[in-house]
Amino acid sequence: YQRRVHGAIHMYPAYINSLPNNKAGQFIKKITQFYLNAYKNIGFPYMPVHDPSPIMSMVRPQHFNSTLYNVTVFVSQYPEIVNGITVADRRNGPDSPPVVPTKNSVYALMKVDNDGFLQDYQHIISNLP
């Protein structure tokens, strides 16, 4: 069995429908229908999920692979060009010496274990009212 590890969480309609029928599960099913339909209309059979990722990275860090970068994160003056995108200047290349943490160091979550994330997400939702 090979787990899918990539840069985004993908929730398919079958997964959403498999969530429990408690209040939390019903709420998630209701609010995700808009996004599932919107992504389906542009050719995606799944919905990428961003909002729970930062929280899950704190409570279940084993699902994420992070990379340390010495970069400064700032808000762009040109949101029309980079709206919703985090840009890191990584021109130092893969053969550069290891990064020594500084006050500007940022751990970027570059890959996620999609299957492990979804399994834990469902377990967490199952234990809510």
CSV table of N, CA, C and O in Angstrom, one decimal:
chain,number,residue,atom,x,y,z
A,1,TYR,N,0.8,-1.2,0.0
A,1,TYR,CA,0.0,0.0,0.0
A,1,TYR,C,0.9,1.2,0.0
A,1,TYR,O,1.7,1.4,0.9
A,2,GLN,N,0.7,2.1,-1.0
A,2,GLN,CA,1.5,3.3,-1.1
A,2,GLN,C,0.6,4.5,-0.8
A,2,GLN,O,-0.5,4.6,-1.4
A,3,ARG,N,1.0,5.4,0.1
A,3,ARG,CA,0.2,6.5,0.5
A,3,ARG,C,0.5,7.6,-0.5
A,3,ARG,O,1.6,7.8,-1.0
A,4,ARG,N,-0.5,8.4,-0.8
A,4,ARG,CA,-0.3,9.6,-1.7
A,4,ARG,C,0.3,10.7,-0.9
A,4,ARG,O,-0.3,11.1,0.1
A,5,VAL,N,1.4,11.2,-1.3
A,5,VAL,CA,2.0,12.4,-0.7
A,5,VAL,C,2.2,13.5,-1.7
A,5,VAL,O,2.9,13.2,-2.7
A,6,HIS,N,1.6,14.6,-1.5
A,6,HIS,CA,1.7,15.7,-2.5
A,6,HIS,C,1.4,17.0,-1.8
A,6,HIS,O,1.3,17.0,-0.5
A,7,GLY,N,1.3,18.0,-2.5
A,7,GLY,CA,1.2,19.4,-1.9
A,7,GLY,C,-0.2,19.9,-1.5
A,7,GLY,O,-0.3,21.0,-1.1
A,8,ALA,N,-1.2,19.1,-1.7
A,8,ALA,CA,-2.6,19.6,-1.4
A,8,ALA,C,-3.4,18.4,-0.9
A,8,ALA,O,-3.2,17.3,-1.2
A,9,ILE,N,-4.4,18.8,-0.1
A,9,ILE,CA,-5.4,17.8,0.4
A,9,ILE,C,-6.6,17.8,-0.7
A,9,ILE,O,-7.1,18.9,-1.0
A,10,HIS,N,-7.0,16.7,-1.1
A,10,HIS,CA,-8.0,16.5,-2.1
A,10,HIS,C,-9.2,15.7,-1.4
A,10,HIS,O,-9.0,14.6,-1.0
A,11,MET,N,-10.4,16.4,-1.4
A,11,MET,CA,-11.5,15.7,-0.9
A,11,MET,C,-12.5,15.4,-2.0
A,11,MET,O,-12.9,16.4,-2.7
A,12,TYR,N,-12.8,14.2,-2.3
A,12,TYR,CA,-13.7,13.8,-3.3
A,12,TYR,C,-15.1,13.7,-2.8
A,12,TYR,O,-15.3,13.5,-1.6
A,13,PRO,N,-16.1,13.8,-3.6
A,13,PRO,CA,-17.5,13.7,-3.2
A,13,PRO,C,-17.8,12.4,-2.3
A,13,PRO,O,-18.5,12.5,-1.3
A,14,ALA,N,-17.3,11.3,-2.7
A,14,ALA,CA,-17.5,10.1,-1.9
A,14,ALA,C,-16.9,10.2,-0.5
A,14,ALA,O,-17.5,9.7,0.4
A,15,TYR,N,-15.8,10.9,-0.4
A,15,TYR,CA,-15.2,11.1,0.9
A,15,TYR,C,-16.1,12.0,1.8
A,15,TYR,O,-16.4,11.7,2.9
A,16,ILE,N,-16.6,13.1,1.2
A,16,ILE,CA,-17.5,14.0,1.9
A,16,ILE,C,-18.7,13.2,2.4
A,16,ILE,O,-19.1,13.4,3.5
A,17,ASN,N,-19.3,12.4,1.5
A,17,ASN,CA,-20.5,11.7,1.8
A,17,ASN,C,-20.2,10.6,2.9
A,17,ASN,O,-21.2,10.2,3.5
A,18,SER,N,-19.0,10.2,3.0
A,18,SER,CA,-18.7,9.2,4.0
A,18,SER,C,-18.5,9.7,5.4
A,18,SER,O,-18.3,9.0,6.4
A,19,LEU,N,-18.5,11.1,5.5
A,19,LEU,CA,-18.3,11.7,6.9
A,19,LEU,C,-19.5,11.3,7.7
A,19,LEU,O,-20.6,11.1,7.2
A,20,PRO,N,-19.4,11.3,9.0
A,20,PRO,CA,-20.5,10.9,9.9
A,20,PRO,C,-21.7,11.8,9.8
A,20,PRO,O,-21.5,13.0,9.4
A,21,ASN,N,-22.8,11.3,10.2
A,21,ASN,CA,-24.0,12.1,10.2
A,21,ASN,C,-24.3,12.9,11.5
A,21,ASN,O,-25.4,13.3,11.8
A,22,ASN,N,-23.2,13.1,12.3
A,22,ASN,CA,-23.4,13.9,13.5
A,22,ASN,C,-23.5,15.4,13.0
A,22,ASN,O,-23.4,15.7,11.8
A,23,LYS,N,-23.7,16.3,14.0
A,23,LYS,CA,-23.9,17.7,13.6
A,23,LYS,C,-22.7,18.3,12.8
A,23,LYS,O,-22.8,19.0,11.8
A,24,ALA,N,-21.4,17.9,13.3
A,24,ALA,CA,-20.2,18.4,12.6
A,24,ALA,C,-20.2,17.9,11.1
A,24,ALA,O,-19.9,18.6,10.2
A,25,GLY,N,-20.4,16.6,11.0
A,25,GLY,CA,-20.4,16.0,9.6
A,25,GLY,C,-21.4,16.6,8.7
A,25,GLY,O,-21.2,16.9,7.5
A,26,GLN,N,-22.7,16.8,9.2
A,26,GLN,CA,-23.7,17.4,8.4
A,26,GLN,C,-23.4,18.8,8.0
A,26,GLN,O,-23.6,19.2,6.9
A,27,PHE,N,-22.8,19.5,8.9
A,27,PHE,CA,-22.3,20.9,8.6
A,27,PHE,C,-21.3,20.9,7.5
A,27,PHE,O,-21.4,21.7,6.5
A,28,ILE,N,-20.3,20.1,7.6
A,28,ILE,CA,-19.3,20.0,6.6
A,28,ILE,C,-19.9,19.6,5.2
A,28,ILE,O,-19.5,20.2,4.2
A,29,LYS,N,-20.7,18.6,5.2
A,29,LYS,CA,-21.4,18.2,4.0
A,29,LYS,C,-22.1,19.3,3.3
A,29,LYS,O,-22.1,19.5,2.1
A,30,LYS,N,-22.8,20.1,4.2
A,30,LYS,CA,-23.6,21.2,3.7
A,30,LYS,C,-22.7,22.3,3.1
A,30,LYS,O,-23.0,22.8,2.0
A,31,ILE,N,-21.7,22.7,3.8
A,31,ILE,CA,-20.9,23.9,3.3
A,31,ILE,C,-19.9,23.5,2.2
A,31,ILE,O,-19.5,24.4,1.5
A,32,THR,N,-19.6,22.2,2.0
A,32,THR,CA,-18.7,21.8,0.9
A,32,THR,C,-19.4,21.6,-0.4
A,32,THR,O,-18.7,21.6,-1.5
A,33,GLN,N,-20.7,21.5,-0.5
A,33,GLN,CA,-21.4,21.3,-1.7
A,33,GLN,C,-21.1,22.4,-2.8
A,33,GLN,O,-20.9,22.1,-4.0
A,34,PHE,N,-21.1,23.6,-2.3
A,34,PHE,CA,-20.8,24.7,-3.2
A,34,PHE,C,-19.4,24.6,-3.9
A,34,PHE,O,-19.3,24.7,-5.1
A,35,TYR,N,-18.4,24.2,-3.1
A,35,TYR,CA,-17.0,24.1,-3.6
A,35,TYR,C,-16.9,22.8,-4.5
A,35,TYR,O,-16.2,22.9,-5.5
A,36,LEU,N,-17.5,21.7,-4.0
A,36,LEU,CA,-17.5,20.5,-4.9
A,36,LEU,C,-18.0,20.8,-6.3
A,36,LEU,O,-17.5,20.5,-7.3
A,37,ASN,N,-19.2,21.5,-6.3
A,37,ASN,CA,-19.8,21.9,-7.6
A,37,ASN,C,-19.0,22.9,-8.4
A,37,ASN,O,-18.9,22.7,-9.6
A,38,ALA,N,-18.4,23.8,-7.7
A,38,ALA,CA,-17.6,24.8,-8.4
A,38,ALA,C,-16.4,24.2,-9.1
A,38,ALA,O,-16.1,24.5,-10.2
A,39,TYR,N,-15.7,23.3,-8.3
A,39,TYR,CA,-14.5,22.6,-8.9
A,39,TYR,C,-14.9,21.6,-10.0
A,39,TYR,O,-14.2,21.5,-11.0
A,40,LYS,N,-16.1,21.0,-9.8
A,40,LYS,CA,-16.6,20.1,-10.8
A,40,LYS,C,-16.8,20.8,-12.1
A,40,LYS,O,-16.5,20.3,-13.2
A,41,ASN,N,-17.3,22.0,-12.1
A,41,ASN,CA,-17.6,22.8,-13.2
A,41,ASN,C,-16.4,23.3,-14.0
A,41,ASN,O,-16.5,23.6,-15.2
A,42,ILE,N,-15.2,23.3,-13.4
A,42,ILE,CA,-14.0,23.6,-14.1
A,42,ILE,C,-13.1,22.4,-14.3
A,42,ILE,O,-11.9,22.5,-14.6
A,43,GLY,N,-13.7,21.2,-14.1
A,43,GLY,CA,-13.0,20.0,-14.5
A,43,GLY,C,-12.3,19.2,-13.4
A,43,GLY,O,-11.6,18.3,-13.7
A,44,PHE,N,-12.5,19.6,-12.2
A,44,PHE,CA,-11.8,18.9,-11.1
A,44,PHE,C,-12.8,17.9,-10.4
A,44,PHE,O,-13.9,18.4,-10.0
A,45,PRO,N,-12.5,16.6,-10.3
A,45,PRO,CA,-13.4,15.7,-9.6
A,45,PRO,C,-13.3,15.8,-8.1
A,45,PRO,O,-13.9,15.0,-7.4
A,46,TYR,N,-12.5,16.7,-7.6
A,46,TYR,CA,-12.3,16.8,-6.1
A,46,TYR,C,-12.3,18.3,-5.8
A,46,TYR,O,-12.2,19.2,-6.6
A,47,MET,N,-12.2,18.5,-4.5
A,47,MET,CA,-12.2,19.8,-3.9
A,47,MET,C,-10.9,20.0,-3.1
A,47,MET,O,-10.6,19.2,-2.2
A,48,PRO,N,-9.9,20.9,-3.5
A,48,PRO,CA,-8.8,21.0,-2.7
A,48,PRO,C,-9.2,21.7,-1.4
A,48,PRO,O,-10.1,22.5,-1.3
A,49,VAL,N,-8.5,21.3,-0.3
A,49,VAL,CA,-8.9,21.7,1.0
A,49,VAL,C,-7.7,22.4,1.7
A,49,VAL,O,-6.7,21.8,1.8
A,50,HIS,N,-7.9,23.7,2.0
A,50,HIS,CA,-6.8,24.5,2.5
A,50,HIS,C,-7.0,24.8,4.0
A,50,HIS,O,-6.0,24.8,4.8
A,51,ASP,N,-8.2,25.2,4.4
A,51,ASP,CA,-8.4,25.7,5.7
A,51,ASP,C,-8.0,24.8,6.9
A,51,ASP,O,-7.4,25.3,7.8
A,52,PRO,N,-8.3,23.5,6.8
A,52,PRO,CA,-7.9,22.6,8.0
A,52,PRO,C,-6.4,22.3,8.0
A,52,PRO,O,-5.9,21.8,9.0
A,53,SER,N,-5.7,22.6,6.9
A,53,SER,CA,-4.3,22.1,6.9
A,53,SER,C,-3.4,22.8,7.9
A,53,SER,O,-2.6,22.0,8.6
A,54,PRO,N,-3.4,24.1,8.2
A,54,PRO,CA,-2.5,24.6,9.2
A,54,PRO,C,-2.8,24.0,10.6
A,54,PRO,O,-1.9,23.7,11.4
A,55,ILE,N,-4.1,23.8,10.9
A,55,ILE,CA,-4.4,23.2,12.2
A,55,ILE,C,-4.0,21.8,12.3
A,55,ILE,O,-3.3,21.3,13.3
A,56,MET,N,-4.2,21.0,11.2
A,56,MET,CA,-3.8,19.6,11.2
A,56,MET,C,-2.3,19.5,11.3
A,56,MET,O,-1.7,18.6,11.9
A,57,SER,N,-1.6,20.4,10.7
A,57,SER,CA,-0.1,20.4,10.7
A,57,SER,C,0.4,20.6,12.2
A,57,SER,O,1.5,20.1,12.5
A,58,MET,N,-0.4,21.2,13.0
A,58,MET,CA,0.0,21.4,14.4
A,58,MET,C,-0.3,20.2,15.3
A,58,MET,O,0.4,19.8,16.1
A,59,VAL,N,-1.5,19.6,15.0
A,59,VAL,CA,-2.0,18.5,15.8
A,59,VAL,C,-1.5,17.1,15.3
A,59,VAL,O,-1.5,16.2,16.1
A,60,ARG,N,-1.3,17.0,14.0
A,60,ARG,CA,-0.8,15.8,13.4
A,60,ARG,C,0.4,16.1,12.4
A,60,ARG,O,0.3,15.8,11.2
A,61,PRO,N,1.5,16.6,13.0
A,61,PRO,CA,2.6,17.0,12.1
A,61,PRO,C,3.2,15.8,11.3
A,61,PRO,O,3.8,16.0,10.3
A,62,GLN,N,2.9,14.6,11.7
A,62,GLN,CA,3.5,13.4,11.0
A,62,GLN,C,3.0,13.3,9.6
A,62,GLN,O,3.5,12.6,8.7
A,63,HIS,N,1.9,14.0,9.2
A,63,HIS,CA,1.3,13.9,7.9
A,63,HIS,C,2.0,14.9,6.9
A,63,HIS,O,1.6,14.9,5.7
A,64,PHE,N,2.9,15.7,7.4
A,64,PHE,CA,3.5,16.8,6.6
A,64,PHE,C,5.0,16.6,6.5
A,64,PHE,O,5.6,16.3,7.5
A,65,ASN,N,5.5,16.9,5.3
A,65,ASN,CA,7.0,17.1,5.1
A,65,ASN,C,7.2,18.6,5.0
A,65,ASN,O,6.6,19.2,4.1
A,66,SER,N,8.1,19.1,5.8
A,66,SER,CA,8.4,20.6,5.7
A,66,SER,C,9.8,20.8,5.2
A,66,SER,O,10.7,19.9,5.4
A,67,THR,N,10.0,21.9,4.6
A,67,THR,CA,11.4,22.3,4.2
A,67,THR,C,11.6,23.7,4.8
A,67,THR,O,10.8,24.6,4.8
A,68,LEU,N,12.9,23.8,5.4
A,68,LEU,CA,13.3,25.1,6.0
A,68,LEU,C,13.8,26.0,5.0
A,68,LEU,O,14.7,25.7,4.2
A,69,TYR,N,13.3,27.3,4.9
A,69,TYR,CA,13.8,28.3,4.0
A,69,TYR,C,14.2,29.5,4.8
A,69,TYR,O,13.5,29.9,5.8
A,70,ASN,N,15.3,30.2,4.5
A,70,ASN,CA,15.6,31.5,5.0
A,70,ASN,C,15.0,32.5,4.1
A,70,ASN,O,15.7,33.0,3.2
A,71,VAL,N,13.7,32.8,4.3
A,71,VAL,CA,13.1,33.8,3.5
A,71,VAL,C,12.2,34.7,4.4
A,71,VAL,O,11.8,34.3,5.5
A,72,THR,N,11.9,35.9,3.9
A,72,THR,CA,11.0,36.8,4.6
A,72,THR,C,9.6,36.6,3.9
A,72,THR,O,9.5,36.7,2.7
A,73,VAL,N,8.6,36.4,4.7
A,73,VAL,CA,7.2,36.3,4.2
A,73,VAL,C,6.6,37.7,4.3
A,73,VAL,O,6.6,38.3,5.4
A,74,PHE,N,6.1,38.3,3.3
A,74,PHE,CA,5.4,39.6,3.3
A,74,PHE,C,4.2,39.6,2.4
A,74,PHE,O,4.0,38.7,1.6
A,75,VAL,N,3.4,40.6,2.6
A,75,VAL,CA,2.2,40.8,1.7
A,75,VAL,C,2.6,41.5,0.5
A,75,VAL,O,3.3,42.6,0.6
A,76,SER,N,2.3,41.0,-0.6
A,76,SER,CA,2.6,41.6,-1.9
A,76,SER,C,1.9,43.0,-2.1
A,76,SER,O,0.8,43.1,-1.7
A,77,GLN,N,2.6,43.9,-2.8
A,77,GLN,CA,2.0,45.2,-3.1
A,77,GLN,C,1.2,45.0,-4.4
A,77,GLN,O,0.6,45.9,-4.9
A,78,TYR,N,1.3,43.8,-5.0
A,78,TYR,CA,0.6,43.6,-6.3
A,78,TYR,C,-0.3,42.4,-6.2
A,78,TYR,O,-0.1,41.3,-6.8
A,79,PRO,N,-1.4,42.5,-5.4
A,79,PRO,CA,-2.3,41.3,-5.2
A,79,PRO,C,-2.9,40.8,-6.5
A,79,PRO,O,-3.3,39.7,-6.6
A,80,GLU,N,-3.1,41.7,-7.5
A,80,GLU,CA,-3.7,41.3,-8.8
A,80,GLU,C,-2.8,40.3,-9.5
A,80,GLU,O,-3.3,39.5,-10.3
A,81,ILE,N,-1.5,40.2,-9.1
A,81,ILE,CA,-0.6,39.3,-9.8
A,81,ILE,C,-0.4,38.0,-9.0
A,81,ILE,O,-0.4,36.9,-9.5
A,82,VAL,N,-0.3,38.1,-7.7
A,82,VAL,CA,0.0,37.0,-6.8
A,82,VAL,C,-1.1,36.8,-5.7
A,82,VAL,O,-0.8,36.3,-4.7
A,83,ASN,N,-2.3,37.1,-6.0
A,83,ASN,CA,-3.4,36.9,-5.1
A,83,ASN,C,-3.6,35.5,-4.7
A,83,ASN,O,-3.7,34.6,-5.5
A,84,GLY,N,-3.4,35.2,-3.4
A,84,GLY,CA,-3.6,33.9,-2.8
A,84,GLY,C,-2.4,33.0,-3.0
A,84,GLY,O,-2.5,31.8,-2.7
A,85,ILE,N,-1.3,33.5,-3.4
A,85,ILE,CA,-0.1,32.7,-3.7
A,85,ILE,C,1.0,33.1,-2.7
A,85,ILE,O,1.3,34.3,-2.5
A,86,THR,N,1.7,32.1,-2.1
A,86,THR,CA,2.9,32.4,-1.3
A,86,THR,C,4.1,32.1,-2.2
A,86,THR,O,4.2,31.1,-2.9
A,87,VAL,N,5.0,33.1,-2.3
A,87,VAL,CA,6.1,33.0,-3.2
A,87,VAL,C,7.4,33.0,-2.3
A,87,VAL,O,7.5,33.9,-1.5
A,88,ALA,N,8.2,32.0,-2.6
A,88,ALA,CA,9.5,32.0,-1.8
A,88,ALA,C,10.6,32.0,-2.9
A,88,ALA,O,10.6,31.2,-3.9
A,89,ASP,N,11.6,32.8,-2.7
A,89,ASP,CA,12.7,32.9,-3.6
A,89,ASP,C,13.7,31.7,-3.2
A,89,ASP,O,14.4,31.8,-2.2
A,90,ARG,N,13.7,30.7,-4.0
A,90,ARG,CA,14.5,29.5,-3.7
A,90,ARG,C,15.6,29.3,-4.7
A,90,ARG,O,16.1,28.2,-5.0
A,91,ARG,N,16.2,30.4,-5.2
A,91,ARG,CA,17.2,30.3,-6.3
A,91,ARG,C,18.5,29.8,-5.8
A,91,ARG,O,19.4,29.6,-6.6
A,92,ASN,N,18.7,29.6,-4.5
A,92,ASN,CA,19.9,29.1,-4.0
A,92,ASN,C,20.2,27.6,-4.5
A,92,ASN,O,21.3,27.1,-4.5
A,93,GLY,N,19.1,26.9,-4.9
A,93,GLY,CA,19.3,25.6,-5.6
A,93,GLY,C,19.5,24.5,-4.6
A,93,GLY,O,19.8,24.7,-3.4
A,94,PRO,N,19.3,23.2,-5.1
A,94,PRO,CA,19.4,22.1,-4.3
A,94,PRO,C,20.8,21.7,-3.8
A,94,PRO,O,21.0,21.0,-2.8
A,95,ASP,N,21.8,22.3,-4.4
A,95,ASP,CA,23.2,22.0,-4.0
A,95,ASP,C,23.7,23.0,-3.0
A,95,ASP,O,24.9,23.0,-2.6
A,96,SER,N,22.9,23.9,-2.6
A,96,SER,CA,23.3,24.9,-1.6
A,96,SER,C,23.5,24.3,-0.2
A,96,SER,O,23.0,23.2,0.1
A,97,PRO,N,24.4,24.9,0.6
A,97,PRO,CA,24.6,24.4,2.0
A,97,PRO,C,23.3,24.3,2.7
A,97,PRO,O,22.3,25.1,2.4
A,98,PRO,N,23.2,23.5,3.8
A,98,PRO,CA,21.9,23.5,4.6
A,98,PRO,C,21.6,24.8,5.2
A,98,PRO,O,22.5,25.6,5.5
A,99,VAL,N,20.3,25.1,5.3
A,99,VAL,CA,19.9,26.4,5.9
A,99,VAL,C,20.1,26.4,7.4
A,99,VAL,O,19.8,25.4,8.1
A,100,VAL,N,20.7,27.4,7.9
A,100,VAL,CA,20.9,27.6,9.3
A,100,VAL,C,19.7,28.5,9.8
A,100,VAL,O,19.6,29.6,9.3
A,101,PRO,N,18.9,28.0,10.7
A,101,PRO,CA,17.7,28.8,11.1
A,101,PRO,C,18.1,30.2,11.6
A,101,PRO,O,19.1,30.4,12.3
A,102,THR,N,17.3,31.2,11.1
A,102,THR,CA,17.5,32.6,11.6
A,102,THR,C,16.1,33.1,11.9
A,102,THR,O,15.1,32.4,11.8
A,103,LYS,N,16.0,34.4,12.3
A,103,LYS,CA,14.7,35.0,12.6
A,103,LYS,C,13.8,35.0,11.3
A,103,LYS,O,12.6,35.1,11.4
A,104,ASN,N,14.4,34.9,10.1
A,104,ASN,CA,13.6,34.9,8.9
A,104,ASN,C,13.3,33.5,8.4
A,104,ASN,O,12.7,33.4,7.3
A,105,SER,N,13.7,32.5,9.1
A,105,SER,CA,13.4,31.1,8.7
A,105,SER,C,11.9,30.8,8.7
A,105,SER,O,11.2,31.2,9.6
A,106,VAL,N,11.5,30.1,7.7
A,106,VAL,CA,10.1,29.7,7.5
A,106,VAL,C,10.1,28.2,7.1
A,106,VAL,O,10.9,27.8,6.3
A,107,TYR,N,9.3,27.4,7.9
A,107,TYR,CA,9.1,26.0,7.5
A,107,TYR,C,7.9,26.0,6.5
A,107,TYR,O,6.8,26.4,6.9
A,108,ALA,N,8.1,25.6,5.3
A,108,ALA,CA,7.1,25.5,4.3
A,108,ALA,C,6.6,24.1,4.3
A,108,ALA,O,7.4,23.2,4.1
A,109,LEU,N,5.3,23.8,4.4
A,109,LEU,CA,4.8,22.5,4.3
A,109,LEU,C,4.6,22.2,2.8
A,109,LEU,O,3.7,22.6,2.1
A,110,MET,N,5.6,21.4,2.3
A,110,MET,CA,5.7,21.2,0.9
A,110,MET,C,4.9,19.9,0.4
A,110,MET,O,4.4,19.8,-0.7
A,111,LYS,N,4.8,18.9,1.3
A,111,LYS,CA,4.1,17.7,0.9
A,111,LYS,C,3.2,17.2,2.1
A,111,LYS,O,3.6,17.5,3.2
A,112,VAL,N,2.1,16.6,1.7
A,112,VAL,CA,1.2,16.1,2.8
A,112,VAL,C,0.8,14.7,2.4
A,112,VAL,O,0.6,14.3,1.2
A,113,ASP,N,0.6,13.9,3.4
A,113,ASP,CA,0.1,12.5,3.3
A,113,ASP,C,-1.4,12.6,3.2
A,113,ASP,O,-2.1,12.7,4.3
A,114,ASN,N,-1.9,12.7,2.0
A,114,ASN,CA,-3.4,12.9,1.8
A,114,ASN,C,-4.2,11.8,2.5
A,114,ASN,O,-5.2,12.2,3.2
A,115,ASP,N,-3.9,10.6,2.4
A,115,ASP,CA,-4.7,9.5,3.0
A,115,ASP,C,-4.7,9.6,4.5
A,115,ASP,O,-5.7,9.4,5.1
A,116,GLY,N,-3.5,9.8,5.1
A,116,GLY,CA,-3.4,9.9,6.5
A,116,GLY,C,-4.2,11.1,7.0
A,116,GLY,O,-4.8,11.0,8.1
A,117,PHE,N,-4.0,12.2,6.3
A,117,PHE,CA,-4.8,13.4,6.7
A,117,PHE,C,-6.3,13.1,6.7
A,117,PHE,O,-7.0,13.4,7.7
A,118,LEU,N,-6.8,12.6,5.6
A,118,LEU,CA,-8.2,12.3,5.5
A,118,LEU,C,-8.7,11.3,6.6
A,118,LEU,O,-9.8,11.5,7.1
A,119,GLN,N,-7.9,10.3,6.9
A,119,GLN,CA,-8.3,9.4,7.9
A,119,GLN,C,-8.4,10.0,9.2
A,119,GLN,O,-9.4,9.8,10.0
A,120,ASP,N,-7.4,10.8,9.6
A,120,ASP,CA,-7.5,11.5,10.9
A,120,ASP,C,-8.6,12.6,10.9
A,120,ASP,O,-9.3,12.8,11.9
A,121,TYR,N,-8.8,13.3,9.8
A,121,TYR,CA,-9.9,14.3,9.7
A,121,TYR,C,-11.2,13.6,10.0
A,121,TYR,O,-12.0,14.1,10.8
A,122,GLN,N,-11.5,12.5,9.4
A,122,GLN,CA,-12.7,11.8,9.6
A,122,GLN,C,-12.9,11.3,11.0
A,122,GLN,O,-13.9,11.4,11.6
A,123,HIS,N,-11.8,10.8,11.6
A,123,HIS,CA,-11.8,10.4,13.0
A,123,HIS,C,-12.1,11.6,13.9
A,123,HIS,O,-12.9,11.4,14.9
A,124,ILE,N,-11.5,12.7,13.7
A,124,ILE,CA,-11.8,13.9,14.5
A,124,ILE,C,-13.2,14.3,14.4
A,124,ILE,O,-13.9,14.6,15.4
A,125,ILE,N,-13.7,14.4,13.1
A,125,ILE,CA,-15.1,14.8,12.9
A,125,ILE,C,-16.1,13.8,13.6
A,125,ILE,O,-17.1,14.1,14.2
A,126,SER,N,-15.7,12.5,13.6
A,126,SER,CA,-16.6,11.4,14.2
A,126,SER,C,-16.7,11.6,15.7
A,126,SER,O,-17.7,11.2,16.3
A,127,ASN,N,-15.7,12.2,16.3
A,127,ASN,CA,-15.7,12.4,17.8
A,127,ASN,C,-16.3,13.8,18.2
A,127,ASN,O,-16.3,14.1,19.4
A,128,LEU,N,-16.9,14.5,17.3
A,128,LEU,CA,-17.5,15.8,17.6
A,128,LEU,C,-19.0,15.6,17.7
A,128,LEU,O,-19.5,14.6,17.2
A,129,PRO,N,-19.7,16.5,18.4
A,129,PRO,CA,-21.2,16.3,18.5
A,129,PRO,C,-21.9,16.4,17.1
A,129,PRO,O,-21.4,16.9,16.2
